[in-house]
Coordinates of C-alpha atoms in Angstrom, one line a residue:
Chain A
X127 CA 23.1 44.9 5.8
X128 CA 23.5 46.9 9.1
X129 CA 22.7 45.2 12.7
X130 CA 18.8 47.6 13.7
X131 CA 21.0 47.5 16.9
X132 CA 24.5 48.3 16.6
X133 CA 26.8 49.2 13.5
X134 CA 28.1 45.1 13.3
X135 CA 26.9 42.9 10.2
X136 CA 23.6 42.0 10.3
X137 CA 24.1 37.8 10.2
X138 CA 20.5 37.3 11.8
X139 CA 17.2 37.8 10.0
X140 CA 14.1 37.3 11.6
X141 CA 10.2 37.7 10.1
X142 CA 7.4 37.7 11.7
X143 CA 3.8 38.0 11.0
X144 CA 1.2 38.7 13.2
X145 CA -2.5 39.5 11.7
X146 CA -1.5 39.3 8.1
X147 CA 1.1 42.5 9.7
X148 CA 5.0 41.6 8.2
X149 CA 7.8 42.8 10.3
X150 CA 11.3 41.8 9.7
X151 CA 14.4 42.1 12.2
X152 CA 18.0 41.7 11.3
X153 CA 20.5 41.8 14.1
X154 CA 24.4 40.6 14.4
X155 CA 25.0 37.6 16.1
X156 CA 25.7 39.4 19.7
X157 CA 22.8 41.8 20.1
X158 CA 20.8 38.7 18.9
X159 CA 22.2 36.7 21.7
X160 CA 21.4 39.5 24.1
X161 CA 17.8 39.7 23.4
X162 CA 17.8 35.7 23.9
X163 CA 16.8 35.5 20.0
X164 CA 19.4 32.5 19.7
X165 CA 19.7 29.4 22.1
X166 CA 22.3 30.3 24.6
X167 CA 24.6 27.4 25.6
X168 CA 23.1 24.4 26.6
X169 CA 21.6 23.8 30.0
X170 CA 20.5 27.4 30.6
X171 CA 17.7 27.9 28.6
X172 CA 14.9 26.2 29.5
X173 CA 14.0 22.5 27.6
X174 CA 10.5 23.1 26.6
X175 CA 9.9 19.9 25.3
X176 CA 11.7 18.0 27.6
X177 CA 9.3 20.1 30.5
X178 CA 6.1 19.6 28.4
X179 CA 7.0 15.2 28.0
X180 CA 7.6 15.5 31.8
X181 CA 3.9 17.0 32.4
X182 CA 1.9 15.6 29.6
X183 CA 3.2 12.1 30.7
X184 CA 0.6 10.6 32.7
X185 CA -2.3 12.1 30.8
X186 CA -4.0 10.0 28.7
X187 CA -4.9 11.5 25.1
X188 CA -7.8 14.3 24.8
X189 CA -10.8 12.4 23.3
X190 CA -13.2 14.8 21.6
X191 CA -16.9 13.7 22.4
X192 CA -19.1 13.8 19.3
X193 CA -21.6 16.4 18.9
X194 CA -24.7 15.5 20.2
X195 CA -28.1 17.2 19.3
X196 CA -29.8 18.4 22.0
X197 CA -33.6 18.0 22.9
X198 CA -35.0 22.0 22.5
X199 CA -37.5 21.3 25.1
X200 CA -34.5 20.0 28.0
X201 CA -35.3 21.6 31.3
X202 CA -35.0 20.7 34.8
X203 CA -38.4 19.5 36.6
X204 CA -37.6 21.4 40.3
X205 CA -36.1 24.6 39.5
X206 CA -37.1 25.2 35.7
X207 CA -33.6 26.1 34.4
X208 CA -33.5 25.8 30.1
X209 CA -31.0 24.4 27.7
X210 CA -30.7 28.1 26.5
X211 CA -30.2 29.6 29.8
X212 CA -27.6 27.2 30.9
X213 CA -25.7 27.6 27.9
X214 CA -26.0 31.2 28.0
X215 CA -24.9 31.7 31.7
X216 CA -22.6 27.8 32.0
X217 CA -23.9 27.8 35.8
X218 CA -26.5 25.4 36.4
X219 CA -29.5 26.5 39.1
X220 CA -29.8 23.2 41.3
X221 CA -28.4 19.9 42.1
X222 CA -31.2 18.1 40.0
X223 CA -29.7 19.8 37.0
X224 CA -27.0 17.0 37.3
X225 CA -30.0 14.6 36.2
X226 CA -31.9 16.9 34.5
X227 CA -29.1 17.7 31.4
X228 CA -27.1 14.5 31.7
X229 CA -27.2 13.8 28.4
X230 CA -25.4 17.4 27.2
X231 CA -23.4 17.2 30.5
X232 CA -21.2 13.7 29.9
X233 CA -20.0 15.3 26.7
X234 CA -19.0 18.7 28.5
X235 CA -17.4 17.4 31.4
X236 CA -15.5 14.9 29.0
X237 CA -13.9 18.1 26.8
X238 CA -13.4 19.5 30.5
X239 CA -11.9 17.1 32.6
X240 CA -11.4 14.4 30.2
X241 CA -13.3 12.0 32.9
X242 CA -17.1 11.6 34.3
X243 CA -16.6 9.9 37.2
X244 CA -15.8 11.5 41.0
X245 CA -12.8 9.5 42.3
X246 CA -11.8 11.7 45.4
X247 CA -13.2 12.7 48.7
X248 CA -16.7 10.8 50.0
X249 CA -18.7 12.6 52.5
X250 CA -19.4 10.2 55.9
X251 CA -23.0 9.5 54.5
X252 CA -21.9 8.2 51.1
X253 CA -18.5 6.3 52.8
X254 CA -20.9 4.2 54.7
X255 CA -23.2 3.8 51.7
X256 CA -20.3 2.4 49.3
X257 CA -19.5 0.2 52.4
X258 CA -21.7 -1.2 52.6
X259 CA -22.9 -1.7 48.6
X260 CA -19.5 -3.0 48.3
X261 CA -20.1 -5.5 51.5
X262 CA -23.7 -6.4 49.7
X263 CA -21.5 -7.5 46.5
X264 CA -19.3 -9.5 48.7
X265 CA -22.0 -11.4 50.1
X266 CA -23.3 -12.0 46.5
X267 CA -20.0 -13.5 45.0
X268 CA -19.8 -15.7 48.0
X269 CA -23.0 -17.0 47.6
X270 CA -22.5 -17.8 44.3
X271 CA -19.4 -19.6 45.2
X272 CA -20.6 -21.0 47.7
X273 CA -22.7 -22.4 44.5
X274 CA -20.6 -23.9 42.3
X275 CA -18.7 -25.2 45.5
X276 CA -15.9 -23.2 45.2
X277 CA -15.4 -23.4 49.0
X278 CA -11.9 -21.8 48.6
X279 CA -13.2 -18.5 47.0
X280 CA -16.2 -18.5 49.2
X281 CA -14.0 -18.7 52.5
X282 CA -12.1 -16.2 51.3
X283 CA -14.7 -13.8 51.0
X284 CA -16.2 -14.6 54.1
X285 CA -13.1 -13.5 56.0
X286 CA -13.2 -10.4 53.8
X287 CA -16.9 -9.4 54.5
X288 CA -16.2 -10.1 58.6
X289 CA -13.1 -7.6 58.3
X290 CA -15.0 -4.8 56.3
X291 CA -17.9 -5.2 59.0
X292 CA -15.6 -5.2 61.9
X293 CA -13.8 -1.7 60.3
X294 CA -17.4 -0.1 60.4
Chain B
X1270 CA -14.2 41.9 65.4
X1271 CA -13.4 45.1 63.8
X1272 CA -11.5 44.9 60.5
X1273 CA -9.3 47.7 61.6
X1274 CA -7.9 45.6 63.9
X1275 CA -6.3 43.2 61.1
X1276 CA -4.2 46.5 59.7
X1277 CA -1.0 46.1 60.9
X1278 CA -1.2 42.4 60.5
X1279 CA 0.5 40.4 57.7
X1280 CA -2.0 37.8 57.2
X1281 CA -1.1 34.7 56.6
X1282 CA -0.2 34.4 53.0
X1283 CA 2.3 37.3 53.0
X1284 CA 3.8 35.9 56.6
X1285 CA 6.9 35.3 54.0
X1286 CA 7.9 32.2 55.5
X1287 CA 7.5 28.6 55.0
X1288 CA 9.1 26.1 52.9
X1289 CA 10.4 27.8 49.2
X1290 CA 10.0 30.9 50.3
X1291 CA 12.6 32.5 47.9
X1292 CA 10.2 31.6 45.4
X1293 CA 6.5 30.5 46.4
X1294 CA 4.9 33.2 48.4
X1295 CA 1.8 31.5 49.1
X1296 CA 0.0 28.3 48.8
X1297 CA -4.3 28.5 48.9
X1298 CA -6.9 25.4 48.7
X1299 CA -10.4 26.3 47.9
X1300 CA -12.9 23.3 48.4
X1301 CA -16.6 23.9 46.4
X1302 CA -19.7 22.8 48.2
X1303 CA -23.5 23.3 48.1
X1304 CA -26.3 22.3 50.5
X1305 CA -28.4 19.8 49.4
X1306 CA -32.5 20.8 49.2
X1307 CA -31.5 24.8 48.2
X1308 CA -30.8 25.7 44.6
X1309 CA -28.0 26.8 43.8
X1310 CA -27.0 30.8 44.9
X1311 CA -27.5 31.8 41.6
X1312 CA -31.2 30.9 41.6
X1313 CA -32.0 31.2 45.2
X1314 CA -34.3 33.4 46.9
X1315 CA -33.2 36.5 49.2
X1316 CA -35.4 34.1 51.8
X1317 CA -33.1 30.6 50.7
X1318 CA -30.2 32.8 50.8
X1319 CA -30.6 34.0 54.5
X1320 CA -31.8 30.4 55.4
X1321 CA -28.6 28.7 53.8
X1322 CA -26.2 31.7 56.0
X1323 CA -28.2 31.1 59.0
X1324 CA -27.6 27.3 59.1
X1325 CA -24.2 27.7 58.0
X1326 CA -23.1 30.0 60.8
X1327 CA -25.2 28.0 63.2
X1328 CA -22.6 25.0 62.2
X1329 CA -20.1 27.2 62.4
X1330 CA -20.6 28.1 66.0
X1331 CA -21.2 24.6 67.1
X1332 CA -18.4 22.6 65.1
X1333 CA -14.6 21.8 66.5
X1334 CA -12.4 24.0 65.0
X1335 CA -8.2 24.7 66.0
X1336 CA -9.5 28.3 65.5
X1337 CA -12.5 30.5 66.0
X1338 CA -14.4 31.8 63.0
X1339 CA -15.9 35.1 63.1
X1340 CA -18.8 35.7 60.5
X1341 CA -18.8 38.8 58.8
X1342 CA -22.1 40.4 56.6
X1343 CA -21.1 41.6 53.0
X1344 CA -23.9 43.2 52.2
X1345 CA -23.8 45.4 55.6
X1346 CA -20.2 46.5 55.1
X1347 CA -18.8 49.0 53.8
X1348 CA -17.4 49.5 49.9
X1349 CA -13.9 50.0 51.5
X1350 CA -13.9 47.5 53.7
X1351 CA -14.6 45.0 51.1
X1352 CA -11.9 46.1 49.1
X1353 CA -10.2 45.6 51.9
X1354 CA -10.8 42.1 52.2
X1355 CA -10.3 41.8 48.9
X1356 CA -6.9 42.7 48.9
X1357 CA -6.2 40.7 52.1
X1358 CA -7.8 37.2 49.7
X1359 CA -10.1 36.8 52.4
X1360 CA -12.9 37.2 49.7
X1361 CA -13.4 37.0 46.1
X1362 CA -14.4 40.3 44.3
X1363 CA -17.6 38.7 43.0
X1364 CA -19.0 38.4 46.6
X1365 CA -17.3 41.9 47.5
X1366 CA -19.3 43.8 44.3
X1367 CA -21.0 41.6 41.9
X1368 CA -23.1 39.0 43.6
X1369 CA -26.5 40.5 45.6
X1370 CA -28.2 39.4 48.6
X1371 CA -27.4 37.9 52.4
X1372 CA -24.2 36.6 51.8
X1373 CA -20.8 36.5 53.7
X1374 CA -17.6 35.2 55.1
X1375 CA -16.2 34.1 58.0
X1376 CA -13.2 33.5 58.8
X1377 CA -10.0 32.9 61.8
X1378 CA -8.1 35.6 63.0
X1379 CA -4.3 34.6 61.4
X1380 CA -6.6 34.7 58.3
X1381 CA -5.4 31.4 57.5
X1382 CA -9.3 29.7 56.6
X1383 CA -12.4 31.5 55.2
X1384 CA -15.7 30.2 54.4
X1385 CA -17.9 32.5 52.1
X1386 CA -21.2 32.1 52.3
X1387 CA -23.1 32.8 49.2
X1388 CA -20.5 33.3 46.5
X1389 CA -21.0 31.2 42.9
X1390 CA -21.5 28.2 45.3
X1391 CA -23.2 28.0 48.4
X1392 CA -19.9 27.4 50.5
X1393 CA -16.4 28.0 49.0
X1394 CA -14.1 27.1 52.0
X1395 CA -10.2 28.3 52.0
X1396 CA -7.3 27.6 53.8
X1397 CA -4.3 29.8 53.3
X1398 CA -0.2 29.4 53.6
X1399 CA 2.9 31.0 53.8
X1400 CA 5.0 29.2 51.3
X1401 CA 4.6 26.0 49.3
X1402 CA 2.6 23.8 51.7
X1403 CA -0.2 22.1 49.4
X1404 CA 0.0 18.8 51.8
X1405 CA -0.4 21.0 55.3
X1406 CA -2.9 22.8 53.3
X1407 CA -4.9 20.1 52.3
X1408 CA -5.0 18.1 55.4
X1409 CA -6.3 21.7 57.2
X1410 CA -9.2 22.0 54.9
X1411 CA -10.2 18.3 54.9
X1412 CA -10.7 18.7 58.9
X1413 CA -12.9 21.8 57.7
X1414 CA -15.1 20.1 55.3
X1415 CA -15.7 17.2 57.5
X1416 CA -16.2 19.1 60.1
X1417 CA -19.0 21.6 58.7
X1418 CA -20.2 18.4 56.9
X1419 CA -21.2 16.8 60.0
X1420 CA -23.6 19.5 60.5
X1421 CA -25.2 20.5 56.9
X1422 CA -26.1 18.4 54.3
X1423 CA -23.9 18.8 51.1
X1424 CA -24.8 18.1 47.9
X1425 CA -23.3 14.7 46.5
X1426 CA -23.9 12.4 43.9
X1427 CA -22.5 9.0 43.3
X1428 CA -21.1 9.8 39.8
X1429 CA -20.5 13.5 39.8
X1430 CA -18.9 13.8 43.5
X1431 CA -19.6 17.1 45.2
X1432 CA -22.3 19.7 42.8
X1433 CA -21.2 22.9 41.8
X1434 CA -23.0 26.2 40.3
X1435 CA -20.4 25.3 37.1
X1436 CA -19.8 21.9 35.8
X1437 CA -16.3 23.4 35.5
X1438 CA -15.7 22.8 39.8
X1439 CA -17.6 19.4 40.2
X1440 CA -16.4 16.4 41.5
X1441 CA -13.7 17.1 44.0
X1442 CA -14.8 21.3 44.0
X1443 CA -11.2 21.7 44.4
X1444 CA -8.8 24.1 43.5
X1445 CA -5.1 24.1 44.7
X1446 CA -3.2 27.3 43.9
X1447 CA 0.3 28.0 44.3
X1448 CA 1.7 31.9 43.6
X1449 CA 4.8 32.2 42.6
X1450 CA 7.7 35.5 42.4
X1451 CA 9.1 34.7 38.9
X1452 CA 10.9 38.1 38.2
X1453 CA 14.2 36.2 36.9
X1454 CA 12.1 34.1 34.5
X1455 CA 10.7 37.0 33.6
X1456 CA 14.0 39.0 32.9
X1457 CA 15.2 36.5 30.6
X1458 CA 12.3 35.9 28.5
X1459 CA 11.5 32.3 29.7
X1460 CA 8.4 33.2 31.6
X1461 CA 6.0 33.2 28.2
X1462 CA 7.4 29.4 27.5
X1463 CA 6.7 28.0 30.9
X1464 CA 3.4 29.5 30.7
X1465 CA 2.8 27.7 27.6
X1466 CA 3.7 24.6 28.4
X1467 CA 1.6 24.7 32.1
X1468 CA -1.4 25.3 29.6
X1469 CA -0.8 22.8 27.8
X1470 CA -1.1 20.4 30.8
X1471 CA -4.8 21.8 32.0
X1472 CA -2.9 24.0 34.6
X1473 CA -4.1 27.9 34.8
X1474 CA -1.8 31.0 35.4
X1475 CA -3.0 33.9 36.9
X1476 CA -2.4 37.2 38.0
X1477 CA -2.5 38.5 41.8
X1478 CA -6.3 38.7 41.9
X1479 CA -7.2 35.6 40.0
X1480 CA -9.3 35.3 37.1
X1481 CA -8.9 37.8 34.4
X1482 CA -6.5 39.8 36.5
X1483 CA -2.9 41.3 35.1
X1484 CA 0.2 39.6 36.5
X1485 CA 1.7 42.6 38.6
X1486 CA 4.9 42.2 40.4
X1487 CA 6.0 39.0 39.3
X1488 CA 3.4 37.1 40.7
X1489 CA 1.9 34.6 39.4
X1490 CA -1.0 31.8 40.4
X1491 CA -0.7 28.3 39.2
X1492 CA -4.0 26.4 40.0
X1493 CA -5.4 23.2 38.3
X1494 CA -8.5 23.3 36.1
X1495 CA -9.7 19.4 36.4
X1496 CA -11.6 18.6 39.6
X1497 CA -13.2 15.7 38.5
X1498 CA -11.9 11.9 37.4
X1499 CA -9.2 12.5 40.0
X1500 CA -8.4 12.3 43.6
X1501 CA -7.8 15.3 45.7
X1502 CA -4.1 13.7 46.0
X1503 CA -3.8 12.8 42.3
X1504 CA -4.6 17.1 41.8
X1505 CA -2.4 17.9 44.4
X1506 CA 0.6 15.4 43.2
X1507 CA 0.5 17.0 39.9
X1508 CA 0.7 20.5 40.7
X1509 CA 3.4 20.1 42.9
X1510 CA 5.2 18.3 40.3
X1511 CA 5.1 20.9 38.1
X1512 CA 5.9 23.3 41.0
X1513 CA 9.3 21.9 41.7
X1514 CA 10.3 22.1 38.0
X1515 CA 9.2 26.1 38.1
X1516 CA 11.0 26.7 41.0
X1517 CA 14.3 25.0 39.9
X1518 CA 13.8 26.7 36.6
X1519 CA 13.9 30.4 38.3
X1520 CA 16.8 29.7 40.9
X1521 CA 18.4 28.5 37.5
X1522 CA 17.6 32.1 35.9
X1523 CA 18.8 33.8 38.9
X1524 CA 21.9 32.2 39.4
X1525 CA 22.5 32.9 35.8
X1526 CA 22.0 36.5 36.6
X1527 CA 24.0 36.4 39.2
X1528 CA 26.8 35.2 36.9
X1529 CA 26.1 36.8 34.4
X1530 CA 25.4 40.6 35.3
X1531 CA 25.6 40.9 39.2
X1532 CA 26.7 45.1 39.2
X1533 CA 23.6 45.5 36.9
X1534 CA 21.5 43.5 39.5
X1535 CA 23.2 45.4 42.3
X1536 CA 22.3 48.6 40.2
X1537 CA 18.4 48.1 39.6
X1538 CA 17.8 47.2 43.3
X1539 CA 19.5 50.3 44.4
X1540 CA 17.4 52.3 41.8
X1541 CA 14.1 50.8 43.0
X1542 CA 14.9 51.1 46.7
X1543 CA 16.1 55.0 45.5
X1544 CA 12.7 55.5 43.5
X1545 CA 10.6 53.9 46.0
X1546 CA 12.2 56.2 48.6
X1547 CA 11.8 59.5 47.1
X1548 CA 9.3 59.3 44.5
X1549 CA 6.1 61.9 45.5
X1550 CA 3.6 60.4 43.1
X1551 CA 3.5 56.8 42.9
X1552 CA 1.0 54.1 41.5
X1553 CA 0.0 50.6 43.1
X1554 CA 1.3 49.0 39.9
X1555 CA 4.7 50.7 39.7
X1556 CA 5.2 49.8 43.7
X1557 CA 4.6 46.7 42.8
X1558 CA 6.9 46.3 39.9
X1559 CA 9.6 47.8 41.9
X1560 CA 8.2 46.4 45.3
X1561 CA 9.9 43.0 43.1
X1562 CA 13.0 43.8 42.2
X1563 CA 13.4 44.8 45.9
X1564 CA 12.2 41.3 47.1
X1565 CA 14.6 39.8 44.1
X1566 CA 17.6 42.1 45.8
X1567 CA 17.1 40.0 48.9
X1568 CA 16.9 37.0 47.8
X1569 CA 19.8 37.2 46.0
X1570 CA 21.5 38.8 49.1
X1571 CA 22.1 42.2 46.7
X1572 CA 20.7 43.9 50.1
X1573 CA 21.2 43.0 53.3
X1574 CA 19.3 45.8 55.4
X1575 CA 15.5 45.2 54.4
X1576 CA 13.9 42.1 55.9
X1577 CA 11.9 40.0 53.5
X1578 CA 8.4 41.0 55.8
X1579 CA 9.1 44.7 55.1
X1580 CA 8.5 43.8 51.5
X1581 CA 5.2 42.1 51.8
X1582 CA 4.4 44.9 54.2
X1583 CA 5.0 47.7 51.9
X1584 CA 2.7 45.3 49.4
X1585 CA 0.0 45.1 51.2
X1586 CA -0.2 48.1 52.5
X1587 CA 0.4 50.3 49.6
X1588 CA -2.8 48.6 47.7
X1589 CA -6.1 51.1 47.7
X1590 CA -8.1 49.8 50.8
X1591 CA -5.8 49.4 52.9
X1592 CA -3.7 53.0 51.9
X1593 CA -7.1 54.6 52.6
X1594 CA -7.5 52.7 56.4
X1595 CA -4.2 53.8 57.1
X1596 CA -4.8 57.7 56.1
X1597 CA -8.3 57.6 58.0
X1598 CA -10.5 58.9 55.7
X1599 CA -11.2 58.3 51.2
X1600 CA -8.6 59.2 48.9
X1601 CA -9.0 59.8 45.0
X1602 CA -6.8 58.4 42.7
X1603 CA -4.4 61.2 42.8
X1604 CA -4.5 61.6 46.1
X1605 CA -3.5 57.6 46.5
X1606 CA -0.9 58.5 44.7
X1607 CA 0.4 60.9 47.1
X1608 CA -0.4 59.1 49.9
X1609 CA 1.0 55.6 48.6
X1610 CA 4.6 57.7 48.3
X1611 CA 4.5 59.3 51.6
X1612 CA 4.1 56.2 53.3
X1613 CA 6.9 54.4 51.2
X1614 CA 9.2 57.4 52.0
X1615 CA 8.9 57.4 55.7
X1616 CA 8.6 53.4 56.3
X1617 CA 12.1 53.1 54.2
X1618 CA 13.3 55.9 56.3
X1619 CA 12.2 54.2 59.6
X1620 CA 14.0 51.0 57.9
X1621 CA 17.3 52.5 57.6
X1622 CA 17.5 51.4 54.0
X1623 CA 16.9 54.9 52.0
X1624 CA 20.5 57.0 51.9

């Protein structure tokens, strides 16, 4: 058989099928080469799996959430926005939808962004909020060392709580 | 201002500098955010709406800023001069043509930040740069957000971070995009595999225009789709990681083609410059294509008398809206034609490249 390209021997045969559609290519070696049908020596094509273990490294595995059924009467209280019309249009109509479809929107965000939980950027209000929360929690654990005489731990803390309050 | 005024400028994400500019034309940050106690735009009231642009240009005007934002009203403009805009990724063409209502943008004259007011989301703040500067970018549009935060109320929750319209933007509400010129990826058939792999990561490609839009020129937008679960700098980290790889992937590809066919380089370049030069009829796409292998040419230092500028000029200037400010008055599609090759003629005359 004749290279489709040039009048060489055909050494290359190549078949491909797209929507149940056969096609079949046979080439010689060189205008195979040429159309990048065959790896060219190493180091200049590109390494796709060693690119795609680079990236998928620090991602942890996709976890599929289970189907959940949803409630036919789910709505949100303050701005009346359905079940059907969210998943019709995927844009929610107000902040209280957050509350409002929680239990539809865990699972989505899941599939989405494999996590549920905001790790970035605080505004002012809420930085001084989880400050102090976190300084409450302190002040907690000390007392409750402060129980068990653990006058070590309890110390400890105490110079921790007086540094967080100082940095407010 | 008047938008006219902005014609002969570059803007800032075709300025053609900054760091990687053989490869990364532009670097954008768009940060999501919604005032708390209005719904969301998409259920909002013509009243909420001019409420929610009225408090955000009053913060506007009183907030310290490096640069002075000008508001601008959509609805009140003009078809072409939102097209304009468009083109000049000042706006999105949702708020240019879809969405209804008072909405708007304002932005700083280098056209390096823009805040529209009334797109998907109540706010959708930008920052713009020439080259691959994600870390300059980001630390300009944090000083944004806290600043306009410390006069309107955003919406946050504990869990969820920052609320969006689409669950698809919460958390963070950020999206880092970094456009790329790939054309020697693209000549040797290695552009479809890196493409596959970014997917595989959760990273989008896109064309010029974003979502849904062809990949014209060579350019393409990479942009993360998670914004929530990570930090602004995890998001950041990982696209530039992947960044790097691209960009050592296409200097590969073109060194190869240096190599490997040089006179045949040499040869296109020449024939775009020639067809780009004399051609009477000419569409945006196919000064685009060509408008490429031109920028590859100089890169590759295949031509030494067009200045990498004059490239993103002819660009952006060729595109509809701005090809119609230039001529004065509306053009037809044919007409653009015309006019699109007319102007490429006589500014590579001027430039002393056409023989």
């Amino acid at each position: 058989m004749k290279c489709m390209f040039c009048d060489s021997v055909a050494t290359v045969h190549l078949t491909d099928i797209v929507n149940k559609k056969k096609r079949e290519a046979h080439l010689c070696e060189k205008c195979a080469r040429d159309r990048d049908l065959l790896p060219e020596q190493a180091g200049q094509a590109i390494d796709l799996k060693a690119l795609v273990n680079l990236m998928m490294a620090p991602e942890p595995p996709v976890q599929i959430a289970p189907a959940t059924t949803v409630p036919v009467t789910l709505n949100c209280p303050r701005c009346g926005l359905t079940y059907a019309a969210f998943k019709g249009e995927g844009r929610f109509g107000c902040a209280h939808d957050y509350e409002a479809f929680r239990s539809i929107l865990e699972p989505l965000l899941e599939r989405v962004h494999r996590g549920t939980k905001h790790t970035g950027k605080l505004p002012a209000g809420a930085r001084v909020a989880a400050r102090s929360a976190r300084i409450a929690e302190l002040r907690t654990e000390m007392a409750a060392a402060i129980g068990t005489e653990d006058y070590e731990q309890a110390a400890r803390l105490r110079d921790l709580i007086r540094e967080m309050e100082a940095a407010q | 201002m008047n938008l006219d005024t902005l014609l002969p400028n570059l803007g800032e994400w075709l300025r053609g500098t900054g760091p990687e500019s053989d490869v990364v034309v532009s670097t954008r940050i768009r940060l999501a955010r919604n005032l708390a106690d209005y719904p969301f735009t998409g259920r909002a009231t013509p009243a909420q709406k001019t409420e929610i642009v009225s408090k955000v240009k009053d913060a506007i005007a009183r907030v310290e800023l490096p640069f002075k934002l000008d508001y601008h009203d959509v609805p009140s403009m003009s078809v072409l001069d939102r097209q304009f805009l468009v083109e000049r990724q000042l706006i999105s063409r949702e708020l240019a043509a879809v969405l209804e209502g008072p909405r708007g943008v304002a932005f700083d004259v280098k056209e390096s930040a823009s805040i529209m007011v009334n797109e998907e989301d109540h706010l959708r703040l930008q920052v713009l740069r020439s080259g691959f500067a994600l870390d300059d970018a980001w630390a300009d549009i944090d000083k944004l957000d806290d600043a306009l935060e410390s006069r309107l109320a955003y919406a946050f929750h504990a869990q969820f971070g920052y609320l969006t319209a689409c669950p698809t933007n919460v958390g963070t509400g950020l999206r880092g995009s970094v456009m790329l010129h790939l054309p020697a990826l693209g000549l040797t058939k290695q552009i479809d595999k890196v493409f596959r792999a970014l997917q595989k990561i959760n990273l989008a490609v896109r064309g010029l225009h974003g979502e849904g839009s062809r990949a014209f020129g060579d350019l393409y937008q990479i942009s993360n789709q998670v914004t929530l679960g990570k930090s602004e700098q995890k998001i950041l980290g990982e696209i530039k990681e992947v960044i790097l790889t691209i960009l050592q992937y296409e200097r590969q590809a073109r060194a190869v083609l240096m190599k490997e066919r040089k006179q045949a380089e040499q040869d296109r370049v020449a024939r775009a410059l020639g067809t780009l030069g004399s051609a009477t009829m000419i569409t945006a796409e196919e000064t685009m294509e060509l408008l490429s292998v031109v920028r590859l040419g100089i890169h590759l230092r295949l031509i030494e008398d067009v200045p990498a500028t004059a490239v993103n000029q002819l660009f952006i200037q060729t595109q509809a809206a701005h090809l119609q400010k230039l001529v004065g008055h509306a053009l037809d599609g044919e007409e653009r034609n015309a006019a699109r090759a007319k102007y490429l003629k006589a500014r590579l005359r001027d430039l002393g490249s056409h023989r």
